[in-house]
Amino acid sequence: MATFRLQGSKMLAVDMTGDSVKAKNGSMVAYDGRMAFKKLSGGGEGVRGMVTRRITGEQMVVMEVKGQGTCWFADRASEINLVALRGDKLYVESSNLLCTDANLRTGTSFTGMRGASQGNGLFTTTVEGHGQAAIMSDGPAVVLRVNRDYPLTVDPGAYIAHQGNLHQSFQAGVTFRTFLGEGGGEAFQIRFEGDGLVYVQPSERNTIAGDV
């Protein structure tokens, strides 16, 4: 299995000994040794991933890198966070996914109102299995624990990913800025309940659902 390690906070190094990884197309910045590259496309594996991305108009292009040596990956100086999966599933916005072990299964999951509120389509990317994934954030990400006694409410513009046994619900018409009188238009919050982790970035992506 490939070995993921960070060099600084904005560069991912992946050591391979005949292994392969899947990475965001165009994110490789250097490599040594002998590598082979293959372009892949679609929001996930199989027909469902292709169809759902086509319906929502999203494009998720990835490349497979295989060989002996080290590859370095980065994307617009984004902060990189390593996530270890042990048979569980990671839900991550497609724009925040940098690289995964090739043996991890990728797919799509319906997100309902959150996708509509962000203008990111109605589906989000899933990564499942045993291995490592690298996700990106605009600024250093914070990992927040959710448990049965402490649910978590998140601004959708700051949400990156989540994993664990979590249930999502959506509250329309309210955002954090609404309380300050700065909100405008329709807005949403995401509420997580259960047991798991939520990854949040200290920067809000642009949305089409008002000031969120």
Short mmCIF file of C-alpha atoms in Angstrom, two decimals:
data_model
loop_
_atom_site.label_atom_id
_atom_site.label_comp_id
_atom_site.label_asym_id
_atom_site.label_seq_id
_atom_site.Cartn_x
_atom_site.Cartn_y
_atom_site.Cartn_z
CA MET A 1 0.00 0.00 0.00
CA ALA A 2 1.24 3.50 -0.81
CA THR A 3 2.55 5.62 2.08
CA PHE A 4 1.09 9.12 2.48
CA ARG A 5 3.10 11.79 4.32
CA LEU A 6 2.98 15.56 4.52
CA GLN A 7 5.95 17.77 3.66
CA GLY A 8 4.86 20.98 5.26
CA SER A 9 1.13 21.60 5.42
CA LYS A 10 0.54 22.16 1.70
CA MET A 11 2.45 19.34 0.00
CA LEU A 12 1.57 15.64 -0.05
CA ALA A 13 4.32 13.08 -0.70
CA VAL A 14 3.24 9.56 -1.67
CA ASP A 15 5.83 6.77 -1.62
CA MET A 16 4.99 3.87 -3.94
CA THR A 17 6.58 0.46 -4.46
CA GLY A 18 4.49 -0.78 -7.36
CA ASP A 19 1.33 0.65 -5.75
CA SER A 20 -1.09 3.11 -7.28
CA VAL A 21 -3.11 6.11 -6.12
CA LYS A 22 -5.93 8.20 -7.54
CA ALA A 23 -5.38 11.96 -7.45
CA LYS A 24 -7.05 15.14 -8.63
CA ASN A 25 -6.10 15.74 -12.24
CA GLY A 26 -3.28 18.27 -12.57
CA SER A 27 -2.32 18.12 -8.88
CA MET A 28 1.04 16.35 -9.31
CA VAL A 29 3.91 18.80 -8.98
CA ALA A 30 6.93 16.43 -9.08
CA TYR A 31 7.95 12.79 -9.02
CA ASP A 32 11.05 10.64 -8.93
CA GLY A 33 11.54 7.02 -9.98
CA ARG A 34 9.41 5.38 -12.66
CA MET A 35 5.72 6.29 -12.86
CA ALA A 36 2.83 5.60 -15.22
CA PHE A 37 -0.17 7.90 -15.50
CA LYS A 38 -3.73 7.26 -16.66
CA LYS A 39 -6.56 9.78 -16.82
CA LEU A 40 -9.87 8.71 -15.28
CA SER A 41 -13.18 10.57 -15.26
CA GLY A 42 -16.51 10.50 -13.49
CA GLY A 43 -17.74 11.26 -9.98
CA GLY A 44 -17.34 7.71 -8.81
CA GLU A 45 -16.90 4.16 -9.94
CA GLY A 46 -19.43 2.57 -12.26
CA VAL A 47 -22.44 3.87 -14.13
CA ARG A 48 -24.11 5.58 -11.16
CA GLY A 49 -21.14 7.84 -10.53
CA MET A 50 -21.02 8.88 -14.18
CA VAL A 51 -24.76 9.47 -14.45
CA THR A 52 -25.17 11.49 -11.27
CA ARG A 53 -22.31 13.81 -12.19
CA ARG A 54 -23.75 14.28 -15.67
CA ILE A 55 -27.20 15.10 -14.29
CA THR A 56 -25.81 17.74 -11.93
CA GLY A 57 -23.37 19.12 -14.51
CA GLU A 58 -20.37 18.40 -12.29
CA GLN A 59 -17.02 17.29 -13.63
CA MET A 60 -14.66 15.28 -11.44
CA VAL A 61 -11.52 14.31 -13.30
CA VAL A 62 -8.89 12.19 -11.57
CA MET A 63 -5.71 10.45 -12.64
CA GLU A 64 -4.25 7.13 -11.61
CA VAL A 65 -0.54 7.13 -10.76
CA LYS A 66 1.33 3.84 -10.47
CA GLY A 67 4.99 2.96 -10.12
CA GLN A 68 8.14 2.92 -8.05
CA GLY A 69 9.25 6.12 -6.35
CA THR A 70 7.69 9.21 -4.82
CA CYS A 71 5.05 11.59 -6.19
CA TRP A 72 4.34 15.01 -4.75
CA PHE A 73 0.85 16.52 -4.97
CA ALA A 74 -0.52 20.00 -4.21
CA ASP A 75 -3.36 22.21 -5.39
CA ARG A 76 -3.27 26.03 -5.27
CA ALA A 77 -1.43 26.05 -1.93
CA SER A 78 -4.40 24.50 -0.14
CA GLU A 79 -3.84 23.00 3.29
CA ILE A 80 -3.77 19.18 3.17
CA ASN A 81 -5.25 16.87 5.79
CA LEU A 82 -4.67 13.10 6.00
CA VAL A 83 -7.62 10.85 6.82
CA ALA A 84 -7.16 7.17 7.75
CA LEU A 85 -10.06 4.91 6.78
CA ARG A 86 -10.48 1.54 8.48
CA GLY A 87 -13.44 0.11 6.66
CA ASP A 88 -15.57 3.21 7.21
CA LYS A 89 -16.84 5.79 4.73
CA LEU A 90 -15.74 9.39 4.22
CA TYR A 91 -18.13 11.95 2.72
CA VAL A 92 -16.21 14.81 1.11
CA GLU A 93 -16.97 17.64 -1.29
CA SER A 94 -15.42 16.69 -4.64
CA SER A 95 -13.46 19.94 -4.87
CA ASN A 96 -11.77 19.13 -1.54
CA LEU A 97 -10.55 15.62 -2.45
CA LEU A 98 -6.86 15.54 -3.44
CA CYS A 99 -5.67 11.91 -3.39
CA THR A 100 -6.69 8.41 -2.25
CA ASP A 101 -5.24 4.94 -2.13
CA ALA A 102 -6.28 3.22 -5.36
CA ASN A 103 -7.94 0.37 -3.44
CA LEU A 104 -10.37 2.77 -1.75
CA ARG A 105 -13.78 2.75 -3.43
CA THR A 106 -15.12 6.10 -4.59
CA GLY A 107 -18.74 6.87 -5.36
CA THR A 108 -21.48 9.45 -4.96
CA SER A 109 -24.11 10.10 -2.33
CA PHE A 110 -27.26 12.23 -2.42
CA THR A 111 -26.94 15.32 -0.22
CA GLY A 112 -30.26 17.04 -0.86
CA MET A 113 -30.61 20.61 0.27
CA ARG A 114 -26.96 21.15 1.17
CA GLY A 115 -25.88 20.59 -2.41
CA ALA A 116 -28.61 22.88 -3.68
CA SER A 117 -27.71 25.59 -1.17
CA GLN A 118 -24.04 25.54 -2.15
CA GLY A 119 -24.52 25.28 -5.87
CA ASN A 120 -22.39 22.12 -5.83
CA GLY A 121 -25.09 19.83 -7.21
CA LEU A 122 -27.13 17.32 -5.24
CA PHE A 123 -24.39 14.73 -4.79
CA THR A 124 -21.18 14.53 -2.81
CA THR A 125 -18.23 12.17 -3.16
CA THR A 126 -17.80 9.12 -0.94
CA VAL A 127 -14.55 7.27 -0.21
CA GLU A 128 -14.77 3.86 1.46
CA GLY A 129 -12.52 0.98 2.52
CA HIS A 130 -9.12 0.57 4.14
CA GLY A 131 -6.39 3.09 3.36
CA GLN A 132 -5.57 6.78 3.36
CA ALA A 133 -7.12 9.81 1.73
CA ALA A 134 -5.86 13.37 1.51
CA ILE A 135 -8.42 16.18 1.63
CA MET A 136 -7.86 19.90 1.13
CA SER A 137 -9.04 22.96 3.00
CA ASP A 138 -8.81 26.73 2.59
CA GLY A 139 -6.73 27.37 5.68
CA PRO A 140 -5.94 24.83 8.43
CA ALA A 141 -8.90 22.49 8.93
CA VAL A 142 -10.41 21.78 12.32
CA VAL A 143 -11.69 18.28 13.14
CA LEU A 144 -14.74 18.44 15.38
CA ARG A 145 -16.07 15.45 17.35
CA VAL A 146 -19.81 14.79 17.40
CA ASN A 147 -21.40 12.46 19.94
CA ARG A 148 -24.89 11.68 21.15
CA ASP A 149 -24.86 14.39 23.81
CA TYR A 150 -23.23 17.08 21.68
CA PRO A 151 -24.70 17.54 18.19
CA LEU A 152 -22.92 19.96 15.88
CA THR A 153 -24.27 22.73 13.64
CA VAL A 154 -22.08 23.85 10.72
CA ASP A 155 -22.21 26.60 8.13
CA PRO A 156 -22.33 24.77 4.76
CA GLY A 157 -19.78 27.16 3.29
CA ALA A 158 -17.21 25.97 5.83
CA TYR A 159 -18.04 22.25 5.64
CA ILE A 160 -15.41 19.98 4.00
CA ALA A 161 -16.13 16.38 4.97
CA HIS A 162 -17.41 14.01 7.63
CA GLN A 163 -17.06 10.38 8.66
CA GLY A 164 -18.62 8.06 11.18
CA ASN A 165 -22.20 7.22 12.13
CA LEU A 166 -23.70 10.66 11.61
CA HIS A 167 -27.16 11.83 10.62
CA GLN A 168 -27.55 15.13 8.75
CA SER A 169 -30.49 17.48 8.88
CA PHE A 170 -30.92 20.93 7.36
CA GLN A 171 -32.36 24.13 8.75
CA ALA A 172 -33.54 26.61 6.14
CA GLY A 173 -33.79 30.37 6.45
CA VAL A 174 -31.19 30.75 9.20
CA THR A 175 -27.45 31.28 9.07
CA PHE A 176 -24.90 32.49 11.57
CA ARG A 177 -24.88 35.93 9.98
CA THR A 178 -28.66 36.15 10.28
CA PHE A 179 -28.25 36.69 14.02
CA LEU A 180 -26.08 39.71 13.27
CA GLY A 181 -28.53 41.17 10.77
CA GLU A 182 -26.15 40.54 7.88
CA GLY A 183 -27.92 37.62 6.22
CA GLY A 184 -29.62 37.91 2.89
CA GLY A 185 -31.80 35.53 0.89
CA GLU A 186 -32.43 31.88 1.71
CA ALA A 187 -29.72 30.16 3.72
CA PHE A 188 -29.05 26.85 5.46
CA GLN A 189 -27.25 25.30 8.38
CA ILE A 190 -26.23 21.65 8.58
CA ARG A 191 -26.89 19.80 11.83
CA PHE A 192 -24.96 16.59 12.59
CA GLU A 193 -26.15 14.10 15.20
CA GLY A 194 -24.68 10.73 16.17
CA ASP A 195 -21.06 9.71 16.59
CA GLY A 196 -18.32 10.81 14.23
CA LEU A 197 -16.01 13.54 12.97
CA VAL A 198 -16.71 16.67 10.92
CA TYR A 199 -13.97 18.56 9.06
CA VAL A 200 -14.45 22.34 8.90
CA GLN A 201 -12.32 24.97 7.18
CA PRO A 202 -11.76 28.54 8.47
CA SER A 203 -13.02 30.01 5.20
CA GLU A 204 -16.42 29.99 3.55
CA ARG A 205 -16.81 28.99 -0.10
CA ASN A 206 -19.14 31.05 -2.25
CA THR A 207 -22.74 29.83 -2.33
CA ILE A 208 -25.88 30.66 -4.24
CA ALA A 209 -28.24 30.48 -1.27
CA GLY A 210 -27.64 33.81 0.37
CA ASP A 211 -24.97 34.67 2.88
CA VAL A 212 -24.05 31.34 4.45
#
